[in-house]
């Protein structure tokens, strides 16, 4: 009896060894005969247990990973094999949806990245749109419109202001999606770069410009909430996703906020590498030009009331043209919505460019804030 059991165990061991040998031989043959990309797809899932078995079976059946999991195209014996496997019949898992995904149109825009400011040659320029080429215009207001959306500038110029301030609580929110954006060092305005023309020192980047703009608005009796966070540091990518969540949180906490300004600076570099600054002269002093950027729904994300944002920008532009001619560049429309879907009073404001000095940017920002306050106070 013991002898029979010993023979049985020995036979079982031989069968297991033979099965293991055949399995290894099969994998070796697969590796020698299969296209490398298919082999890579199979072995990449080695550590995932059942996924590895599924990959091997899919290869044996001529259906590499990633293809349709239906039975179409299989012959009779392949179909029979698959029907014995609940895992294969289940097909690939469904994609996982997340609630905090950033809409495609709110991905970071392609940025003109200037070189180090150590040896930059800066050329002054005053940008004044002339004629209608490339612009929609009426009532001396010019709008650069590269989108497919049609706009009636005259109607917007004649419309009522779509923003009115309340009296209790914060009325204006200033924040900076790209808060580390900085200017050309000049005089005592010298900083340590975190990257080219950027610094985390809020005394020298666009956060400082926001500080000065807030002071002007407050001098008109407007209550300002200034978010001085650096949403673009340490990572530039994802800055809009982070800042839009903050804007939503602020508006939920302070429903009294009716105007939201995302203050940036532009970056203007010529094809030959020349750095440009945008300036105009006011009372004998050079100040940076400003530009309002208005988002739309042309990128595919929901923003049904973007024309109200554009109307707001047109009304402010009219006032700027009257009070400080040449301060404002043409309004720029964009396909992305740039966090402006929350309120008609949401705007992105570019104060100067990287070629401007900080003091020029502060001068332009203060003049913009002064006119904005006068518009809002009516």
Coordinates of C-alpha atoms in Angstrom, one line a residue:
X1 CA 0.0 0.0 0.0
X2 CA 2.9 2.4 0.9
X3 CA 4.6 1.5 -2.4
X4 CA 1.5 2.4 -4.4
X5 CA 1.2 5.7 -2.6
X6 CA 4.8 6.5 -3.3
X7 CA 4.4 5.7 -7.0
X8 CA 1.3 7.9 -7.1
X9 CA 3.1 10.9 -5.5
X10 CA 6.0 10.4 -7.8
X11 CA 3.7 10.4 -10.9
X12 CA 1.9 13.5 -9.6
X13 CA 5.3 15.3 -9.2
X14 CA 6.4 14.4 -12.7
X15 CA 3.1 15.7 -14.1
X16 CA 3.6 19.0 -12.3
X17 CA 7.2 19.3 -13.4
X18 CA 6.1 18.5 -17.0
X19 CA 3.3 21.2 -16.8
X20 CA 5.8 23.8 -15.5
X21 CA 8.2 22.9 -18.2
X22 CA 5.6 23.3 -20.9
X23 CA 4.4 26.6 -19.5
X24 CA 7.9 28.0 -19.5
X25 CA 8.5 26.6 -23.0
X26 CA 5.3 28.3 -24.2
X27 CA 6.4 31.7 -22.8
X28 CA 9.8 31.3 -24.4
X29 CA 8.2 30.5 -27.8
X30 CA 5.9 33.5 -27.4
X31 CA 8.8 35.7 -26.7
X32 CA 10.7 34.5 -29.8
X33 CA 7.8 34.7 -32.3
X34 CA 5.6 37.6 -31.1
X35 CA 6.1 41.2 -32.1
X36 CA 8.0 43.0 -29.3
X37 CA 5.1 45.4 -28.5
X38 CA 2.8 42.5 -27.9
X39 CA 5.3 40.7 -25.7
X40 CA 5.9 43.9 -23.8
X41 CA 2.2 44.3 -23.2
X42 CA 2.0 40.7 -21.9
X43 CA 5.0 40.9 -19.5
X44 CA 4.1 44.4 -18.3
X45 CA 1.2 42.9 -16.3
X46 CA 3.3 40.1 -14.8
X47 CA 2.9 41.4 -11.3
X48 CA -0.9 41.8 -11.5
X49 CA -1.8 38.1 -11.0
X50 CA -4.9 37.4 -13.0
X51 CA -4.1 40.2 -15.4
X52 CA -1.0 38.3 -16.5
X53 CA -3.1 35.2 -17.3
X54 CA -5.6 37.3 -19.2
X55 CA -2.8 38.9 -21.2
X56 CA -1.4 35.5 -22.1
X57 CA -4.8 34.1 -23.1
X58 CA -5.5 37.2 -25.1
X59 CA -2.3 36.8 -27.0
X60 CA -2.9 33.1 -27.6
X61 CA -6.3 34.0 -29.0
X62 CA -4.8 36.7 -31.2
X63 CA -6.4 39.6 -29.2
X64 CA -3.7 41.7 -27.6
X65 CA -4.5 44.0 -24.6
X66 CA -6.4 47.1 -25.4
X67 CA -8.6 45.7 -28.2
X68 CA -12.3 45.3 -28.1
X69 CA -13.3 42.6 -25.6
X70 CA -16.2 41.1 -27.7
X71 CA -16.2 37.7 -29.2
X72 CA -16.4 39.0 -32.8
X73 CA -13.7 37.6 -35.0
X74 CA -12.9 34.5 -32.9
X75 CA -13.2 31.1 -34.4
X76 CA -15.2 28.3 -32.8
X77 CA -12.6 26.8 -30.6
X78 CA -11.3 30.3 -29.5
X79 CA -14.9 31.2 -28.6
X80 CA -15.3 28.0 -26.6
X81 CA -12.1 28.8 -24.6
X82 CA -13.1 32.3 -23.8
X83 CA -16.6 31.3 -22.7
X84 CA -14.9 29.2 -20.0
X85 CA -13.3 32.3 -18.5
X86 CA -15.5 34.8 -16.6
X87 CA -12.5 37.2 -16.5
X88 CA -12.2 37.2 -20.3
X89 CA -15.9 37.5 -20.8
X90 CA -16.1 40.5 -18.4
X91 CA -13.8 42.5 -20.8
X92 CA -11.7 45.5 -19.8
X93 CA -12.7 47.5 -16.7
X94 CA -14.6 50.7 -17.2
X95 CA -12.7 54.0 -16.9
X96 CA -12.9 55.6 -13.6
X97 CA -14.4 59.1 -13.5
X98 CA -13.2 61.7 -11.0
X99 CA -15.1 64.7 -9.7
X100 CA -12.1 67.0 -9.5
X101 CA -10.9 66.7 -13.1
X102 CA -10.0 70.0 -14.7
X103 CA -12.1 70.7 -17.9
X104 CA -10.0 70.5 -21.0
X105 CA -10.3 74.2 -21.7
X106 CA -8.9 75.1 -18.3
X107 CA -5.6 73.4 -18.9
X108 CA -2.6 75.6 -18.7
X109 CA -2.2 77.8 -21.8
X110 CA 1.1 77.5 -23.7
X111 CA 3.3 80.1 -22.2
X112 CA 6.0 82.2 -23.9
X113 CA 8.9 81.4 -21.7
X114 CA 11.4 84.3 -21.7
X115 CA 15.1 83.5 -21.1
X116 CA 16.9 84.6 -18.0
X117 CA 16.7 88.3 -17.3
X118 CA 20.4 88.7 -16.7
X119 CA 21.2 90.1 -20.2
X120 CA 17.9 91.0 -21.8
X121 CA 17.7 93.8 -24.3
X122 CA 14.3 95.4 -23.8
X123 CA 12.5 97.4 -26.5
X124 CA 9.6 99.7 -25.6
X125 CA 6.4 99.5 -27.4
X126 CA 2.9 101.1 -27.1
X127 CA 0.4 98.8 -28.6
X128 CA -2.5 100.7 -30.2
X129 CA -5.0 98.9 -32.5
X130 CA -5.6 100.8 -35.7
X131 CA -8.2 99.8 -38.3
X132 CA -10.4 96.8 -38.2
X133 CA -8.0 94.1 -39.4
X134 CA -8.1 91.2 -36.9
X135 CA -10.4 93.1 -34.5
X136 CA -14.0 93.6 -33.8
X137 CA -14.5 97.2 -32.8
X138 CA -17.1 99.9 -32.2
X139 CA -17.2 103.1 -30.0
X140 CA -13.4 103.2 -29.9
X141 CA -13.3 99.7 -28.2
X142 CA -11.2 97.1 -30.0
X143 CA -11.6 93.4 -29.3
X144 CA -9.1 90.8 -30.6
X145 CA -11.3 87.8 -31.5
X146 CA -9.5 84.6 -32.7
X147 CA -12.6 82.5 -31.8
X148 CA -15.6 81.6 -34.0
X149 CA -18.0 83.5 -31.7
X150 CA -19.6 86.6 -33.1
X151 CA -19.8 89.7 -30.9
X152 CA -21.7 92.9 -31.2
X153 CA -19.4 95.5 -29.7
X154 CA -21.7 98.4 -30.3
X155 CA -24.5 96.7 -28.4
X156 CA -22.2 95.9 -25.6
X157 CA -20.9 99.4 -25.4
X158 CA -24.5 100.7 -25.2
X159 CA -25.7 98.1 -22.7
X160 CA -26.1 98.6 -18.9
X161 CA -23.2 97.6 -16.7
X162 CA -23.9 93.9 -15.8
X163 CA -22.3 94.3 -12.4
X164 CA -23.5 96.0 -9.3
X165 CA -21.8 96.0 -5.9
X166 CA -23.6 95.1 -2.7
X167 CA -22.8 96.8 0.6
X168 CA -22.1 94.1 3.2
X169 CA -18.9 92.0 3.1
X170 CA -16.1 91.8 0.5
X171 CA -17.0 93.2 -2.9
X172 CA -13.9 92.5 -5.0
X173 CA -11.7 89.5 -5.0
X174 CA -8.1 89.8 -6.4
X175 CA -6.1 86.7 -6.9
X176 CA -3.2 85.4 -9.1
X177 CA -3.3 82.1 -10.9
X178 CA 0.4 82.7 -11.8
X179 CA 1.4 84.7 -8.8
X180 CA 5.2 84.1 -9.2
X181 CA 5.2 86.1 -12.5
X182 CA 7.7 88.9 -12.1
X183 CA 9.2 91.8 -14.1
X184 CA 12.6 93.0 -15.3
X185 CA 14.8 93.9 -12.3
X186 CA 15.4 97.7 -12.1
X187 CA 17.0 99.9 -9.5
X188 CA 16.2 98.5 -6.0
X189 CA 13.6 96.2 -7.4
X190 CA 15.9 93.2 -7.6
X191 CA 14.8 89.7 -6.7
X192 CA 16.0 86.1 -6.5
X193 CA 14.5 84.1 -9.4
X194 CA 12.5 80.9 -8.7
X195 CA 12.7 80.5 -12.5
X196 CA 13.1 82.8 -15.5
X197 CA 11.3 86.1 -14.7
X198 CA 9.6 84.6 -11.7
X199 CA 10.0 84.9 -8.0
X200 CA 8.3 83.7 -4.9
X201 CA 9.0 87.0 -3.2
X202 CA 5.6 88.7 -3.2
X203 CA 7.3 92.1 -2.9
X204 CA 8.5 91.8 -6.5
X205 CA 6.0 89.7 -8.4
X206 CA 2.4 90.3 -9.6
X207 CA 1.1 89.8 -6.1
X208 CA 2.7 93.2 -5.2
X209 CA 0.8 94.8 -8.2
X210 CA -2.4 93.3 -6.7
X211 CA -1.5 94.8 -3.3
X212 CA -1.3 98.3 -4.9
X213 CA -4.5 97.8 -6.9
X214 CA -6.3 96.7 -3.8
X215 CA -5.2 99.9 -2.0
X216 CA -6.7 102.1 -4.8
X217 CA -10.0 100.3 -4.8
X218 CA -10.2 100.5 -1.0
X219 CA -9.6 104.3 -1.2
X220 CA -12.9 104.5 -3.1
X221 CA -14.7 102.7 -0.3
X222 CA -14.7 99.3 -2.0
X223 CA -14.0 96.3 0.2
X224 CA -11.3 94.1 -1.3
X225 CA -10.3 90.5 -0.5
X226 CA -6.8 89.9 -1.8
X227 CA -5.7 86.2 -2.1
X228 CA -1.8 86.3 -2.2
X229 CA -1.4 82.6 -2.7
X230 CA 1.1 81.3 -5.4
X231 CA -0.9 78.8 -7.3
X232 CA 1.8 78.3 -9.8
X233 CA 4.5 77.3 -7.3
X234 CA 6.2 74.9 -7.0
X235 CA 4.4 73.5 -10.1
X236 CA 3.2 75.7 -13.0
X237 CA 1.1 72.9 -14.3
X238 CA -2.3 72.6 -12.7
X239 CA -2.3 76.3 -11.5
X240 CA -5.8 77.0 -13.0
X241 CA -7.2 73.9 -11.4
X242 CA -6.0 75.0 -8.0
X243 CA -7.1 78.7 -8.4
X244 CA -10.5 77.9 -9.7
X245 CA -11.3 75.8 -6.6
X246 CA -10.2 78.7 -4.4
X247 CA -12.4 81.1 -6.4
X248 CA -15.4 78.8 -6.0
X249 CA -14.7 78.5 -2.2
X250 CA -14.4 82.3 -1.8
X251 CA -17.7 83.0 -3.6
X252 CA -19.4 80.3 -1.5
X253 CA -18.2 81.9 1.6
X254 CA -18.6 85.5 0.6
X255 CA -21.6 85.9 -1.8
X256 CA -21.2 89.6 -1.6
X257 CA -18.2 89.4 -4.0
X258 CA -19.3 90.7 -7.4
X259 CA -16.0 91.4 -9.2
X260 CA -13.1 88.8 -9.4
X261 CA -9.8 89.9 -10.9
X262 CA -7.1 87.4 -11.8
X263 CA -4.0 89.6 -12.2
X264 CA -1.1 88.5 -14.4
X265 CA 1.6 89.9 -16.4
X266 CA 2.2 89.2 -20.1
X267 CA 5.3 87.8 -21.8
X268 CA 6.3 89.3 -25.1
X269 CA 9.3 87.9 -27.0
X270 CA 10.1 88.6 -30.6
X271 CA 11.2 85.9 -33.1
X272 CA 14.8 87.1 -32.7
X273 CA 14.6 86.8 -28.9
X274 CA 14.0 90.5 -28.3
X275 CA 12.2 91.3 -25.0
X276 CA 9.4 93.9 -25.3
X277 CA 7.8 96.1 -22.7
X278 CA 4.4 97.7 -23.2
X279 CA 4.3 101.3 -21.9
X280 CA 2.5 104.5 -22.3
X281 CA 3.2 107.9 -20.7
X282 CA 0.9 109.4 -18.1
X283 CA 1.7 112.8 -16.5
X284 CA 5.4 112.5 -17.6
X285 CA 5.9 109.0 -16.2
X286 CA 6.1 105.7 -18.0
X287 CA 3.5 103.1 -16.9
X288 CA 2.8 99.6 -18.1
X289 CA -0.2 99.1 -20.5
X290 CA -2.9 96.7 -19.3
X291 CA -5.0 94.2 -21.2
X292 CA -8.2 92.5 -20.2
X293 CA -8.6 88.9 -21.3
X294 CA -12.1 87.5 -21.6
X295 CA -12.8 83.7 -21.8
X296 CA -15.6 82.1 -23.7
X297 CA -17.2 78.7 -24.2
X298 CA -15.5 78.1 -27.5
X299 CA -13.1 75.6 -25.8
X300 CA -16.1 73.3 -25.1
X301 CA -16.5 73.9 -21.3
X302 CA -19.8 75.4 -20.0
X303 CA -19.7 79.2 -19.9
X304 CA -23.1 80.3 -21.2
X305 CA -23.0 83.9 -19.9
X306 CA -19.5 84.8 -21.2
X307 CA -21.0 87.8 -23.2
X308 CA -21.8 89.4 -19.9
X309 CA -18.1 89.2 -18.9
X310 CA -17.2 90.7 -22.3
X311 CA -19.8 93.5 -21.8
X312 CA -18.3 94.3 -18.4
X313 CA -14.8 94.5 -20.0
X314 CA -16.1 96.7 -22.8
X315 CA -17.6 99.1 -20.3
X316 CA -14.4 99.3 -18.4
X317 CA -12.4 99.7 -21.6
X318 CA -14.6 102.7 -22.6
X319 CA -13.9 104.3 -19.3
X320 CA -10.1 103.6 -19.6
X321 CA -10.1 105.2 -23.1
X322 CA -11.8 108.3 -21.7
X323 CA -9.7 108.7 -18.6
X324 CA -6.3 107.4 -19.7
X325 CA -5.9 107.0 -23.5
X326 CA -3.4 104.4 -24.6
X327 CA -3.3 102.7 -21.2
X328 CA -5.4 99.8 -22.3
X329 CA -4.5 97.4 -25.1
X330 CA -7.3 95.8 -27.1
X331 CA -9.5 93.3 -25.1
X332 CA -8.4 89.8 -25.9
X333 CA -11.0 87.0 -26.3
X334 CA -10.0 83.4 -25.8
X335 CA -11.5 80.0 -26.3
X336 CA -10.8 79.0 -22.7
X337 CA -12.9 80.4 -19.9
X338 CA -10.1 81.1 -17.4
X339 CA -12.2 80.8 -14.2
X340 CA -14.7 83.4 -15.4
X341 CA -17.8 81.2 -15.4
X342 CA -18.7 82.2 -11.9
X343 CA -19.8 85.8 -12.3
X344 CA -20.3 88.5 -15.0
X345 CA -17.6 90.5 -13.1
X346 CA -14.8 87.9 -13.6
X347 CA -11.9 89.2 -15.6
X348 CA -8.3 88.3 -16.3
X349 CA -6.0 91.4 -16.3
X350 CA -2.5 91.4 -17.7
X351 CA -0.5 94.3 -16.2
X352 CA 2.5 94.9 -18.4
X353 CA 4.8 92.3 -19.6
X354 CA 8.0 90.6 -18.4
X355 CA 10.0 93.4 -20.0
X356 CA 8.4 96.1 -17.9
X357 CA 9.8 97.1 -14.5
X358 CA 7.9 96.6 -11.3
X359 CA 7.3 100.3 -10.9
X360 CA 5.9 100.6 -14.4
X361 CA 3.5 97.7 -13.6
X362 CA 2.4 99.2 -10.3
X363 CA 1.7 102.5 -12.1
X364 CA -0.4 100.8 -14.8
X365 CA -2.2 98.7 -12.2
X366 CA -3.1 101.6 -10.0
X367 CA -4.5 103.6 -13.0
X368 CA -6.6 100.6 -14.0
X369 CA -7.9 100.1 -10.5
X370 CA -8.8 103.8 -10.3
X371 CA -10.9 103.7 -13.4
X372 CA -12.5 100.4 -12.4
X373 CA -13.5 101.9 -9.1
X374 CA -15.1 104.8 -10.8
X375 CA -17.0 102.5 -13.1
X376 CA -18.2 100.3 -10.2
X377 CA -19.2 103.3 -8.1
X378 CA -21.2 104.7 -11.0

